mmCIF file of C-alpha atoms and ligand atoms in Angstrom:
data_model
loop_
_atom_site.group_PDB
_atom_site.id
_atom_site.type_symbol
_atom_site.label_atom_id
_atom_site.label_comp_id
_atom_site.label_asym_id
_atom_site.label_seq_id
_atom_site.Cartn_x
_atom_site.Cartn_y
_atom_site.Cartn_z
ATOM 1 C CA UNK A 1314 -60.134 -32.296 -79.897
ATOM 2 C CA UNK A 1315 -57.243 -32.638 -77.523
ATOM 3 C CA UNK A 1316 -53.996 -31.215 -78.882
ATOM 4 C CA UNK A 1317 -50.679 -32.183 -77.371
ATOM 5 C CA UNK A 1318 -47.147 -30.979 -78.047
ATOM 6 C CA UNK A 1319 -44.222 -33.374 -77.573
ATOM 7 C CA UNK A 1320 -41.210 -31.748 -75.950
ATOM 8 C CA UNK A 1321 -37.967 -33.229 -74.675
ATOM 9 C CA UNK A 1322 -34.207 -33.202 -74.982
ATOM 10 C CA UNK A 1323 -32.548 -34.502 -78.147
ATOM 11 C CA UNK A 1324 -32.721 -38.288 -78.579
ATOM 12 C CA UNK A 1325 -35.166 -38.767 -75.708
ATOM 13 C CA UNK A 1326 -37.584 -40.616 -77.996
ATOM 14 C CA UNK A 1327 -40.041 -37.885 -79.089
ATOM 15 C CA UNK A 1328 -40.158 -39.041 -82.678
ATOM 16 C CA UNK A 1329 -40.412 -42.674 -81.606
ATOM 17 C CA UNK A 1330 -43.409 -41.774 -79.417
ATOM 18 C CA UNK A 1331 -44.897 -39.660 -82.209
ATOM 19 C CA UNK A 1332 -44.668 -42.630 -84.507
ATOM 20 C CA UNK A 1333 -46.181 -44.912 -81.884
ATOM 21 C CA UNK A 1334 -49.097 -42.548 -81.353
ATOM 22 C CA UNK A 1335 -49.824 -41.698 -84.963
ATOM 23 C CA UNK A 1336 -48.353 -44.650 -86.892
ATOM 24 C CA UNK A 1337 -46.856 -41.947 -89.058
ATOM 25 C CA UNK A 1338 -43.487 -42.039 -90.665
ATOM 26 C CA UNK A 1339 -41.452 -39.009 -89.887
ATOM 27 C CA UNK A 1340 -42.029 -36.530 -92.690
ATOM 28 C CA UNK A 1341 -39.057 -34.627 -94.044
ATOM 29 C CA UNK A 1342 -38.621 -31.481 -92.031
ATOM 30 C CA UNK A 1343 -38.540 -28.045 -93.550
ATOM 31 C CA UNK A 1344 -35.090 -26.578 -92.964
ATOM 32 C CA UNK A 1345 -34.615 -23.125 -91.492
ATOM 33 C CA UNK A 1346 -37.620 -21.954 -89.521
ATOM 34 C CA UNK A 1347 -38.732 -24.390 -86.821
ATOM 35 C CA UNK A 1348 -41.751 -26.333 -87.811
ATOM 36 C CA UNK A 1349 -43.594 -29.245 -86.290
ATOM 37 C CA UNK A 1350 -44.795 -32.562 -87.599
ATOM 38 C CA UNK A 1351 -48.424 -32.925 -86.706
ATOM 39 C CA UNK A 1352 -50.175 -36.284 -86.601
ATOM 40 C CA UNK A 1353 -53.505 -37.556 -85.406
ATOM 41 C CA UNK A 1354 -54.398 -40.672 -83.447
ATOM 42 C CA UNK A 1355 -57.749 -42.245 -82.799
ATOM 43 C CA UNK A 1356 -58.865 -42.471 -79.203
ATOM 44 C CA UNK A 1357 -59.661 -46.074 -78.313
ATOM 45 C CA UNK A 1358 -63.165 -46.262 -76.809
ATOM 46 C CA UNK A 1359 -64.910 -49.511 -76.089
ATOM 47 C CA UNK A 1360 -68.262 -47.737 -75.706
ATOM 48 C CA UNK A 1361 -68.145 -46.372 -79.248
ATOM 49 C CA UNK A 1362 -67.331 -49.852 -80.537
ATOM 50 C CA UNK A 1363 -70.396 -51.211 -78.714
ATOM 51 C CA UNK A 1364 -72.629 -48.503 -80.150
ATOM 52 C CA UNK A 1365 -71.350 -49.321 -83.609
ATOM 53 C CA UNK A 1366 -72.180 -53.001 -83.158
ATOM 54 C CA UNK A 1367 -75.682 -51.869 -82.186
ATOM 55 C CA UNK A 1368 -76.342 -49.297 -84.941
ATOM 56 C CA UNK A 1369 -74.164 -50.596 -87.736
ATOM 57 C CA UNK A 1370 -73.733 -47.090 -89.195
ATOM 58 C CA UNK A 1371 -71.987 -46.386 -92.486
ATOM 59 C CA UNK A 1372 -69.214 -44.569 -90.682
ATOM 60 C CA UNK A 1373 -67.508 -45.081 -87.325
ATOM 61 C CA UNK A 1374 -65.512 -42.097 -86.140
ATOM 62 C CA UNK A 1375 -63.555 -42.213 -82.873
ATOM 63 C CA UNK A 1376 -62.465 -39.024 -81.151
ATOM 64 C CA UNK A 1377 -58.999 -37.889 -82.159
ATOM 65 C CA UNK A 1378 -55.941 -36.505 -80.437
ATOM 66 C CA UNK A 1379 -53.452 -34.376 -82.304
ATOM 67 C CA UNK A 1380 -49.740 -34.685 -81.557
ATOM 68 C CA UNK A 1381 -47.037 -32.258 -82.625
ATOM 69 C CA UNK A 1382 -43.380 -33.310 -82.757
ATOM 70 C CA UNK A 1383 -40.347 -31.120 -83.227
ATOM 71 C CA UNK A 1384 -36.598 -31.710 -83.450
ATOM 72 C CA UNK A 1385 -34.499 -31.420 -80.266
ATOM 73 C CA UNK A 1386 -36.349 -28.726 -78.349
ATOM 74 C CA UNK A 1387 -33.562 -27.856 -76.003
ATOM 75 C CA UNK A 1388 -30.677 -28.639 -78.261
ATOM 76 C CA UNK A 1389 -31.306 -25.287 -79.828
ATOM 77 C CA UNK A 1390 -29.654 -22.179 -78.490
ATOM 78 C CA UNK A 1391 -33.015 -20.565 -77.936
ATOM 79 C CA UNK A 1392 -34.335 -23.446 -75.813
ATOM 80 C CA UNK A 1393 -38.018 -23.708 -75.042
ATOM 81 C CA UNK A 1394 -38.592 -20.073 -76.054
ATOM 82 C CA UNK A 1395 -38.474 -21.265 -79.662
ATOM 83 C CA UNK A 1396 -41.614 -23.302 -78.992
ATOM 84 C CA UNK A 1397 -43.522 -20.053 -78.720
ATOM 85 C CA UNK A 1398 -42.841 -19.470 -82.413
ATOM 86 C CA UNK A 1399 -44.526 -22.734 -83.376
ATOM 87 C CA UNK A 1400 -48.302 -22.481 -83.419
ATOM 88 C CA UNK A 1401 -48.808 -26.199 -82.678
ATOM 89 C CA UNK A 1402 -47.055 -25.746 -79.309
ATOM 90 C CA UNK A 1403 -48.355 -22.327 -78.401
ATOM 91 C CA UNK A 1404 -51.931 -23.513 -78.837
ATOM 92 C CA UNK A 1405 -51.502 -27.045 -77.418
ATOM 93 C CA UNK A 1406 -53.867 -28.091 -74.612
ATOM 94 C CA UNK A 1407 -51.089 -30.032 -72.895
ATOM 95 C CA UNK A 1408 -47.352 -30.591 -73.168
ATOM 96 C CA UNK A 1409 -45.982 -34.128 -73.173
ATOM 97 C CA UNK A 1410 -42.396 -34.143 -71.984
ATOM 98 C CA UNK A 1411 -40.653 -37.274 -73.222
ATOM 99 C CA UNK A 1412 -38.107 -38.081 -70.520
ATOM 100 C CA UNK A 1413 -35.211 -40.339 -71.333
ATOM 101 C CA UNK A 1414 -34.811 -43.237 -68.945
ATOM 102 C CA UNK A 1415 -33.545 -45.868 -71.389
ATOM 103 C CA UNK A 1416 -29.852 -46.681 -71.254
ATOM 104 C CA UNK A 1417 -28.282 -47.228 -74.621
ATOM 105 C CA UNK A 1418 -24.623 -46.384 -75.194
ATOM 106 C CA UNK A 1419 -25.339 -46.198 -78.914
ATOM 107 C CA UNK A 1420 -27.633 -43.205 -78.288
ATOM 108 C CA UNK A 1421 -25.650 -40.623 -76.323
ATOM 109 C CA UNK A 1422 -27.542 -38.240 -74.050
ATOM 110 C CA UNK A 1423 -26.677 -34.590 -74.824
ATOM 111 C CA UNK A 1424 -25.727 -34.074 -71.152
ATOM 112 C CA UNK A 1425 -23.620 -37.219 -71.018
ATOM 113 C CA UNK A 1426 -25.564 -39.094 -68.322
ATOM 114 C CA UNK A 1427 -29.053 -40.521 -67.848
ATOM 115 C CA UNK A 1428 -30.715 -38.456 -65.132
ATOM 116 C CA UNK A 1429 -34.484 -38.110 -65.540
ATOM 117 C CA UNK A 1430 -34.964 -35.840 -62.497
ATOM 118 C CA UNK A 1431 -32.359 -33.410 -63.844
ATOM 119 C CA UNK A 1432 -33.958 -33.402 -67.308
ATOM 120 C CA UNK A 1433 -37.407 -32.788 -65.885
ATOM 121 C CA UNK A 1434 -36.184 -29.863 -63.782
ATOM 122 C CA UNK A 1435 -34.135 -28.399 -66.639
ATOM 123 C CA UNK A 1436 -37.084 -28.533 -68.994
ATOM 124 C CA UNK A 1437 -39.329 -26.978 -66.371
ATOM 125 C CA UNK A 1438 -36.827 -24.150 -65.956
ATOM 126 C CA UNK A 1439 -36.760 -23.598 -69.702
ATOM 127 C CA UNK A 1440 -40.543 -23.348 -69.866
ATOM 128 C CA UNK A 1441 -40.464 -20.929 -66.948
ATOM 129 C CA UNK A 1442 -37.736 -18.836 -68.579
ATOM 130 C CA UNK A 1443 -39.632 -18.653 -71.861
ATOM 131 C CA UNK A 1444 -42.735 -17.426 -70.016
ATOM 132 C CA UNK A 1445 -40.739 -14.975 -67.959
ATOM 133 C CA UNK A 1446 -39.526 -13.383 -71.186
ATOM 134 C CA UNK A 1447 -43.108 -12.947 -72.366
ATOM 135 C CA UNK A 1448 -44.222 -11.537 -68.988
ATOM 136 C CA UNK A 1449 -41.368 -9.043 -68.829
ATOM 137 C CA UNK A 1450 -41.920 -7.759 -72.335
ATOM 138 C CA UNK A 1451 -45.611 -7.289 -71.649
ATOM 139 C CA UNK A 1452 -44.947 -5.557 -68.314
ATOM 140 C CA UNK A 1453 -42.597 -3.058 -69.952
ATOM 141 C CA UNK A 1454 -45.223 -2.302 -72.527
ATOM 142 C CA UNK A 1455 -47.941 -1.944 -69.880
ATOM 143 C CA UNK A 1456 -45.831 0.461 -67.874
ATOM 144 C CA UNK A 1457 -45.377 2.678 -70.916
ATOM 145 C CA UNK A 1458 -49.084 2.555 -71.748
ATOM 146 C CA UNK A 1459 -50.126 3.266 -68.181
ATOM 147 C CA UNK A 1460 -47.913 6.351 -68.160
ATOM 148 C CA UNK A 1461 -49.857 7.667 -71.112
ATOM 149 C CA UNK A 1462 -53.200 7.119 -69.442
ATOM 150 C CA UNK A 1463 -54.699 5.141 -66.590
ATOM 151 C CA UNK A 1464 -56.950 2.203 -67.364
ATOM 152 C CA UNK A 1465 -58.530 -0.090 -64.796
ATOM 153 C CA UNK A 1466 -58.286 -3.070 -67.122
ATOM 154 C CA UNK A 1467 -54.587 -2.526 -67.853
ATOM 155 C CA UNK A 1468 -53.902 -2.016 -64.134
ATOM 156 C CA UNK A 1469 -55.567 -5.319 -63.385
ATOM 157 C CA UNK A 1470 -53.527 -7.057 -66.049
ATOM 158 C CA UNK A 1471 -50.356 -5.517 -64.654
ATOM 159 C CA UNK A 1472 -51.227 -6.735 -61.181
ATOM 160 C CA UNK A 1473 -51.717 -10.326 -62.352
ATOM 161 C CA UNK A 1474 -48.588 -10.297 -64.477
ATOM 162 C CA UNK A 1475 -46.561 -9.036 -61.517
ATOM 163 C CA UNK A 1476 -47.776 -12.014 -59.502
ATOM 164 C CA UNK A 1477 -46.871 -14.303 -62.395
ATOM 165 C CA UNK A 1478 -43.409 -12.778 -62.542
ATOM 166 C CA UNK A 1479 -42.848 -13.406 -58.836
ATOM 167 C CA UNK A 1480 -43.928 -17.034 -59.187
ATOM 168 C CA UNK A 1481 -41.750 -17.580 -62.255
ATOM 169 C CA UNK A 1482 -38.730 -15.939 -60.632
ATOM 170 C CA UNK A 1483 -39.152 -18.356 -57.733
ATOM 171 C CA UNK A 1484 -39.043 -21.233 -60.191
ATOM 172 C CA UNK A 1485 -42.767 -21.951 -59.974
ATOM 173 C CA UNK A 1486 -44.608 -22.900 -63.164
ATOM 174 C CA UNK A 1487 -47.797 -20.948 -63.874
ATOM 175 C CA UNK A 1488 -49.838 -24.160 -63.816
ATOM 176 C CA UNK A 1489 -49.250 -24.185 -60.034
ATOM 177 C CA UNK A 1490 -50.858 -20.768 -59.549
ATOM 178 C CA UNK A 1491 -54.357 -20.815 -58.155
ATOM 179 C CA UNK A 1492 -56.127 -18.113 -60.128
ATOM 180 C CA UNK A 1493 -59.769 -17.078 -60.049
ATOM 181 C CA UNK A 1494 -61.443 -17.798 -63.429
ATOM 182 C CA UNK A 1495 -61.455 -14.107 -64.385
ATOM 183 C CA UNK A 1496 -57.711 -13.792 -63.939
ATOM 184 C CA UNK A 1497 -57.056 -17.097 -65.679
ATOM 185 C CA UNK A 1498 -59.057 -15.760 -68.618
ATOM 186 C CA UNK A 1499 -56.915 -12.620 -68.744
ATOM 187 C CA UNK A 1500 -53.814 -14.791 -69.055
ATOM 188 C CA UNK A 1501 -55.167 -17.218 -71.646
ATOM 189 C CA UNK A 1502 -54.181 -15.067 -74.601
ATOM 190 C CA UNK A 1503 -50.505 -15.299 -73.639
ATOM 191 C CA UNK A 1504 -50.510 -19.082 -74.151
ATOM 192 C CA UNK A 1505 -47.872 -19.532 -71.479
ATOM 193 C CA UNK A 1506 -45.978 -22.808 -71.763
ATOM 194 C CA UNK A 1507 -45.549 -23.390 -68.031
ATOM 195 C CA UNK A 1508 -49.303 -22.892 -67.573
ATOM 196 C CA UNK A 1509 -50.148 -25.894 -69.724
ATOM 197 C CA UNK A 1510 -50.876 -29.205 -68.012
ATOM 198 C CA UNK A 1511 -47.764 -31.366 -68.177
ATOM 199 C CA UNK A 1512 -47.581 -35.105 -68.771
ATOM 200 C CA UNK A 1513 -44.176 -36.683 -68.229
ATOM 201 C CA UNK A 1514 -43.842 -39.599 -70.609
ATOM 202 C CA UNK A 1515 -41.159 -41.703 -68.959
ATOM 203 C CA UNK A 1516 -39.376 -43.538 -71.752
ATOM 204 C CA UNK A 1517 -38.146 -46.611 -69.879
ATOM 205 C CA UNK A 1518 -35.396 -49.022 -70.605
ATOM 206 C CA UNK A 1519 -36.783 -52.357 -71.725
ATOM 207 C CA UNK A 1520 -35.171 -53.998 -68.703
ATOM 208 C CA UNK A 1521 -37.131 -51.720 -66.355
ATOM 209 C CA UNK A 1522 -40.557 -52.581 -67.775
ATOM 210 C CA UNK A 1523 -41.407 -54.948 -64.900
ATOM 211 C CA UNK A 1524 -41.162 -51.957 -62.518
ATOM 212 C CA UNK A 1525 -43.052 -49.614 -64.869
ATOM 213 C CA UNK A 1526 -45.606 -48.802 -62.162
ATOM 214 C CA UNK A 1527 -42.875 -47.422 -59.909
ATOM 215 C CA UNK A 1528 -41.040 -45.551 -62.662
ATOM 216 C CA UNK A 1529 -41.770 -42.097 -61.227
ATOM 217 C CA UNK A 1530 -40.485 -43.096 -57.773
ATOM 218 C CA UNK A 1531 -37.406 -44.799 -59.226
ATOM 219 C CA UNK A 1532 -36.594 -41.623 -61.126
ATOM 220 C CA UNK A 1533 -37.025 -39.482 -58.011
ATOM 221 C CA UNK A 1534 -39.984 -37.682 -59.566
ATOM 222 C CA UNK A 1535 -42.672 -38.384 -56.962
ATOM 223 C CA UNK A 1536 -42.566 -34.836 -55.628
ATOM 224 C CA UNK A 1537 -42.631 -33.286 -59.055
ATOM 225 C CA UNK A 1538 -45.568 -35.383 -60.205
ATOM 226 C CA UNK A 1539 -47.521 -34.324 -57.098
ATOM 227 C CA UNK A 1540 -47.552 -30.756 -58.477
ATOM 228 C CA UNK A 1541 -50.703 -29.184 -59.902
ATOM 229 C CA UNK A 1542 -51.760 -30.360 -63.376
ATOM 230 C CA UNK A 1543 -48.825 -32.756 -63.586
ATOM 231 C CA UNK A 1544 -48.812 -36.509 -64.195
ATOM 232 C CA UNK A 1545 -46.463 -39.234 -65.398
ATOM 233 C CA UNK A 1546 -46.965 -42.269 -67.577
ATOM 234 C CA UNK A 1547 -44.360 -44.962 -68.286
ATOM 235 C CA UNK A 1548 -43.753 -46.305 -71.784
ATOM 236 C CA UNK A 1549 -40.979 -48.038 -73.662
ATOM 237 C CA UNK A 1550 -41.192 -46.358 -77.031
ATOM 238 C CA UNK A 1551 -38.789 -48.619 -78.887
ATOM 239 C CA UNK A 1552 -40.262 -51.938 -77.865
ATOM 240 C CA UNK A 1553 -43.843 -50.723 -78.083
ATOM 241 C CA UNK A 1554 -43.168 -49.564 -81.642
ATOM 242 C CA UNK A 1555 -41.956 -53.055 -82.434
ATOM 243 C CA UNK A 1556 -45.114 -54.529 -80.889
ATOM 244 C CA UNK A 1557 -47.308 -52.149 -82.892
ATOM 245 C CA UNK A 1558 -45.770 -53.506 -86.076
ATOM 246 C CA UNK A 1559 -46.581 -57.148 -85.277
ATOM 247 C CA UNK A 1560 -49.737 -59.022 -86.217
ATOM 248 C CA UNK A 1561 -52.340 -58.171 -83.517
ATOM 249 C CA UNK A 1562 -52.308 -61.707 -82.023
ATOM 250 C CA UNK A 1563 -48.498 -61.792 -81.837
ATOM 251 C CA UNK A 1564 -48.458 -58.289 -80.412
ATOM 252 C CA UNK A 1565 -50.951 -59.254 -77.708
ATOM 253 C CA UNK A 1566 -48.868 -62.297 -76.741
ATOM 254 C CA UNK A 1567 -45.711 -60.177 -76.591
ATOM 255 C CA UNK A 1568 -47.471 -57.669 -74.337
ATOM 256 C CA UNK A 1569 -48.499 -60.421 -71.937
ATOM 257 C CA UNK A 1570 -44.867 -61.591 -71.825
ATOM 258 C CA UNK A 1571 -43.763 -58.085 -70.919
ATOM 259 C CA UNK A 1572 -46.511 -57.677 -68.311
ATOM 260 C CA UNK A 1573 -48.195 -54.849 -70.254
ATOM 261 C CA UNK A 1574 -51.964 -54.712 -69.869
ATOM 262 C CA UNK A 1575 -52.591 -51.904 -72.332
ATOM 263 C CA UNK A 1576 -50.819 -50.616 -75.420
ATOM 264 C CA UNK A 1577 -48.559 -47.581 -75.113
ATOM 265 C CA UNK A 1578 -50.995 -45.609 -77.265
ATOM 266 C CA UNK A 1579 -53.895 -46.393 -74.926
ATOM 267 C CA UNK A 1580 -51.897 -45.580 -71.791
ATOM 268 C CA UNK A 1581 -50.604 -42.237 -73.051
ATOM 269 C CA UNK A 1582 -54.021 -41.140 -74.322
ATOM 270 C CA UNK A 1583 -55.746 -42.214 -71.113
ATOM 271 C CA UNK A 1584 -53.180 -40.369 -69.009
ATOM 272 C CA UNK A 1585 -53.619 -37.227 -71.132
ATOM 273 C CA UNK A 1586 -57.420 -37.383 -70.807
ATOM 274 C CA UNK A 1587 -57.077 -37.905 -67.102
ATOM 275 C CA UNK A 1588 -54.661 -34.990 -66.769
ATOM 276 C CA UNK A 1589 -56.965 -32.632 -68.652
ATOM 277 C CA UNK A 1590 -60.175 -33.970 -67.164
ATOM 278 C CA UNK A 1591 -61.603 -34.723 -70.606
ATOM 279 C CA UNK A 1592 -64.791 -36.719 -71.098
ATOM 280 C CA UNK A 1593 -66.508 -38.174 -74.174
ATOM 281 C CA UNK A 1594 -69.996 -37.891 -75.548
ATOM 282 C CA UNK A 1595 -71.431 -39.683 -78.551
ATOM 283 C CA UNK A 1596 -73.593 -38.945 -81.551
ATOM 284 C CA UNK A 1597 -75.269 -41.934 -83.202
ATOM 285 C CA UNK A 1598 -77.272 -42.583 -86.362
ATOM 286 C CA UNK A 1599 -77.519 -44.575 -89.546
ATOM 287 C CA UNK A 1600 -74.874 -42.482 -91.211
ATOM 288 C CA UNK A 1601 -72.305 -42.166 -88.509
ATOM 289 C CA UNK A 1602 -71.456 -43.012 -84.928
ATOM 290 C CA UNK A 1603 -68.983 -40.636 -83.476
ATOM 291 C CA UNK A 1604 -67.186 -39.895 -80.222
ATOM 292 C CA UNK A 1605 -66.341 -36.328 -79.192
ATOM 293 C CA UNK A 1606 -63.989 -35.126 -76.469
ATOM 294 C CA UNK A 1607 -64.658 -32.111 -74.304
ATOM 295 C CA UNK A 1608 -63.415 -30.812 -70.964
ATOM 296 C CA UNK A 1609 -65.467 -31.940 -67.974
ATOM 297 C CA UNK A 1610 -68.159 -29.397 -66.938
ATOM 298 C CA UNK A 1611 -68.793 -28.221 -70.520
ATOM 299 C CA UNK A 1612 -72.352 -26.913 -71.048
ATOM 300 C CA UNK A 1613 -74.416 -28.433 -73.871
ATOM 301 C CA UNK A 1614 -74.327 -25.441 -76.193
ATOM 302 C CA UNK A 1615 -70.537 -25.246 -76.063
ATOM 303 C CA UNK A 1616 -70.309 -29.017 -76.577
ATOM 304 C CA UNK A 1617 -72.428 -28.596 -79.716
ATOM 305 C CA UNK A 1618 -69.743 -26.274 -81.039
ATOM 306 C CA UNK A 1619 -67.275 -29.146 -80.971
ATOM 307 C CA UNK A 1620 -69.368 -30.672 -83.783
ATOM 308 C CA UNK A 1621 -70.048 -27.493 -85.735
ATOM 309 C CA UNK A 1622 -70.262 -23.794 -84.985
ATOM 310 C CA UNK A 1623 -73.643 -23.684 -86.796
ATOM 311 C CA UNK A 1624 -75.071 -26.211 -84.333
ATOM 312 C CA UNK A 1625 -73.773 -24.147 -81.432
ATOM 313 C CA UNK A 1626 -75.203 -20.935 -82.879
ATOM 314 C CA UNK A 1627 -78.618 -22.413 -83.710
ATOM 315 C CA UNK A 1628 -78.804 -24.525 -80.541
ATOM 316 C CA UNK A 1629 -82.400 -25.246 -79.452
ATOM 317 C CA UNK A 1630 -82.278 -28.339 -77.238
ATOM 318 C CA UNK A 1631 -80.191 -31.400 -76.593
ATOM 319 C CA UNK A 1632 -81.868 -34.817 -76.546
ATOM 320 C CA UNK A 1633 -79.740 -36.773 -74.139
ATOM 321 C CA UNK A 1634 -79.669 -40.384 -73.112
ATOM 322 C CA UNK A 1635 -77.099 -42.309 -71.160
ATOM 323 C CA UNK A 1636 -74.837 -44.726 -72.982
ATOM 324 C CA UNK A 1637 -75.675 -47.670 -70.693
ATOM 325 C CA UNK A 1638 -79.418 -47.059 -71.036
ATOM 326 C CA UNK A 1639 -79.151 -47.013 -74.811
ATOM 327 C CA UNK A 1640 -77.075 -50.150 -74.811
ATOM 328 C CA UNK A 1641 -79.626 -52.085 -72.774
ATOM 329 C CA UNK A 1642 -82.754 -50.660 -74.545
ATOM 330 C CA UNK A 1643 -81.092 -50.929 -77.968
ATOM 331 C CA UNK A 1644 -82.991 -48.030 -79.612
ATOM 332 C CA UNK A 1645 -83.474 -44.339 -78.862
ATOM 333 C CA UNK A 1646 -87.247 -44.882 -79.254
ATOM 334 C CA UNK A 1647 -87.207 -47.498 -76.483
ATOM 335 C CA UNK A 1648 -85.251 -45.117 -74.242
ATOM 336 C CA UNK A 1649 -87.876 -42.442 -74.901
ATOM 337 C CA UNK A 1650 -90.694 -44.863 -73.974
ATOM 338 C CA UNK A 1651 -88.973 -45.590 -70.676
ATOM 339 C CA UNK A 1652 -88.442 -41.947 -69.861
ATOM 340 C CA UNK A 1653 -84.671 -42.233 -70.327
ATOM 341 C CA UNK A 1654 -84.447 -39.639 -73.080
ATOM 342 C CA UNK A 1655 -84.158 -36.152 -71.606
ATOM 343 C CA UNK A 1656 -84.574 -32.757 -73.222
ATOM 344 C CA UNK A 1657 -81.859 -30.473 -71.927
ATOM 345 C CA UNK A 1658 -81.177 -26.775 -72.417
ATOM 346 C CA UNK A 1659 -77.976 -24.975 -73.308
ATOM 347 C CA UNK A 1660 -76.714 -24.804 -69.713
ATOM 348 C CA UNK A 1661 -76.930 -28.565 -69.164
ATOM 349 C CA UNK A 1662 -73.536 -29.937 -68.161
ATOM 350 C CA UNK A 1663 -72.649 -32.787 -70.504
ATOM 351 C CA UNK A 1664 -71.754 -36.014 -68.680
ATOM 352 C CA UNK A 1665 -69.232 -38.662 -69.707
ATOM 353 C CA UNK A 1666 -71.015 -41.242 -71.868
ATOM 354 C CA UNK A 1667 -73.992 -39.069 -72.868
ATOM 355 C CA UNK A 1668 -75.488 -39.902 -76.248
ATOM 356 C CA UNK A 1669 -76.722 -36.602 -77.663
ATOM 357 C CA UNK A 1670 -78.843 -35.393 -80.530
ATOM 358 C CA UNK A 1671 -78.636 -31.614 -80.854
ATOM 359 C CA UNK A 1672 -81.737 -29.912 -82.177
ATOM 360 C CA UNK A 1673 -80.769 -26.710 -83.853
ATOM 361 C CA UNK A 1674 -82.122 -24.037 -86.148
ATOM 362 C CA UNK A 1675 -80.424 -23.817 -89.518
HETATM 363 N N1 GTP B 652 -32.964 -48.379 -76.490
HETATM 364 C C1 GTP B 652 -33.935 -47.520 -76.747
HETATM 365 N N2 GTP B 652 -33.744 -46.644 -77.742
HETATM 366 C C2 GTP B 652 -34.730 -45.758 -78.003
HETATM 367 C C3 GTP B 652 -35.947 -45.738 -77.267
HETATM 368 N N3 GTP B 652 -36.708 -44.735 -77.758
HETATM 369 C C4 GTP B 652 -35.997 -44.164 -78.742
HETATM 370 N N4 GTP B 652 -34.804 -44.783 -78.906
HETATM 371 C C5 GTP B 652 -33.743 -44.478 -79.879
HETATM 372 O O1 GTP B 652 -33.168 -43.241 -79.589
HETATM 373 C C6 GTP B 652 -32.855 -42.534 -80.781
HETATM 374 C C7 GTP B 652 -33.527 -41.190 -80.734
HETATM 375 O O2 GTP B 652 -34.932 -41.369 -80.715
HETATM 376 P P1 GTP B 652 -35.878 -40.291 -81.367
HETATM 377 O O3 GTP B 652 -37.262 -40.768 -81.199
HETATM 378 O O4 GTP B 652 -35.432 -39.924 -82.728
HETATM 379 O O5 GTP B 652 -35.579 -39.065 -80.395
HETATM 380 P P2 GTP B 652 -36.058 -37.557 -80.505
HETATM 381 O O6 GTP B 652 -36.397 -37.140 -79.142
HETATM 382 O O7 GTP B 652 -37.101 -37.430 -81.553
HETATM 383 O O8 GTP B 652 -34.731 -36.829 -80.953
HETATM 384 P P3 GTP B 652 -34.589 -35.390 -81.689
HETATM 385 O O9 GTP B 652 -35.685 -35.269 -82.681
HETATM 386 O O10 GTP B 652 -33.235 -35.433 -82.291
HETATM 387 O O11 GTP B 652 -34.662 -34.393 -80.599
HETATM 388 C C8 GTP B 652 -33.350 -43.400 -81.934
HETATM 389 O O12 GTP B 652 -32.235 -44.103 -82.440
HETATM 390 C C9 GTP B 652 -34.329 -44.335 -81.273
HETATM 391 O O13 GTP B 652 -34.380 -45.582 -81.928
HETATM 392 C C10 GTP B 652 -36.120 -46.697 -76.223
HETATM 393 O O14 GTP B 652 -37.158 -46.768 -75.559
HETATM 394 N N5 GTP B 652 -35.086 -47.560 -76.007
HETATM 395 MG MG1 MG B 653 -37.237 -36.288 -83.288
#
């Protein structure tokens, strides 16, 4: 499951987006220690709907995305560093920075003016600063430990962290560093914020919706968005929340009027999947049809673990057939007869749209 953390300056529209994505009302927040609201949304997938029409299972379960929302990330004295204390952000797969572009005198911006490029840079600097703190603390510790006794592994870690520190001090986020897989693995445990893929959710003014496609250029963010593991998606949280509350037919008509081809929920989820390179596979049966999300290039045994760790552990084989083959043959048996059902081993790289039955020992 994809897990995303919503960050952004106060009153940028994080909670409005959270509500749009999860149809959740904002729960009362625990006072004192920072805590996040976590909500789940269902990933729209036309292919799963088609499979459900075909199999008519008792249960239909789309893939899900988890969103975490928090109050005014940077309004706090501690800035983005405080995010590191909140598990939902530390462990998020991606950060969604809600960037204020709407103009509304009734909702003052904490910095006094609407300047998306400034906000994006400021937030980036905060993420970088938070990570720099973590790197420096770890480096101090490593230096002490290395004085006590040499260790090749600790030396290696020190070397990578020194490179990270240089990048961070130059204002470069860690997501821009090209690291060999081994080194990337060494850093994973730190859960660096600036290493996470970043989706800028540009919260447009209603009046700017007709130019939504050029929002990043209009905001002067083209260069920023060209960075590694960085994307932007335009929304208009307020108006799209209103649409979401209409009857579906009225909502669809309203969207046509506004020139929107897809709902805000669909656009944000698609952009996040795209950013992370996620794909979907399906499990089908009388009981349940279900979609699962995994990173591209995931081997079959690891994909099985997305369903259950027991299936991963007892993995024997994967029976795989392509979604479009199944849709045209209509049954797994017919796919088998036509040689379209394959038996794959644990190293098989799962493809987008695979329909899989995992055989496993119990
Ligand atoms: N005009 C306009 N107002 C918006 C839009 N999105 C959010 N707002 C308003 O801006 C105010 C703040 O929105 P929130 O979603 O609460 O912002 P937030 O980022 O969660 O704010 P904090 O939790 O305080 O950091 C609310 O009054 C929203 O109704 C928008 O697209 N257009
Ligand atoms: Mg909020």
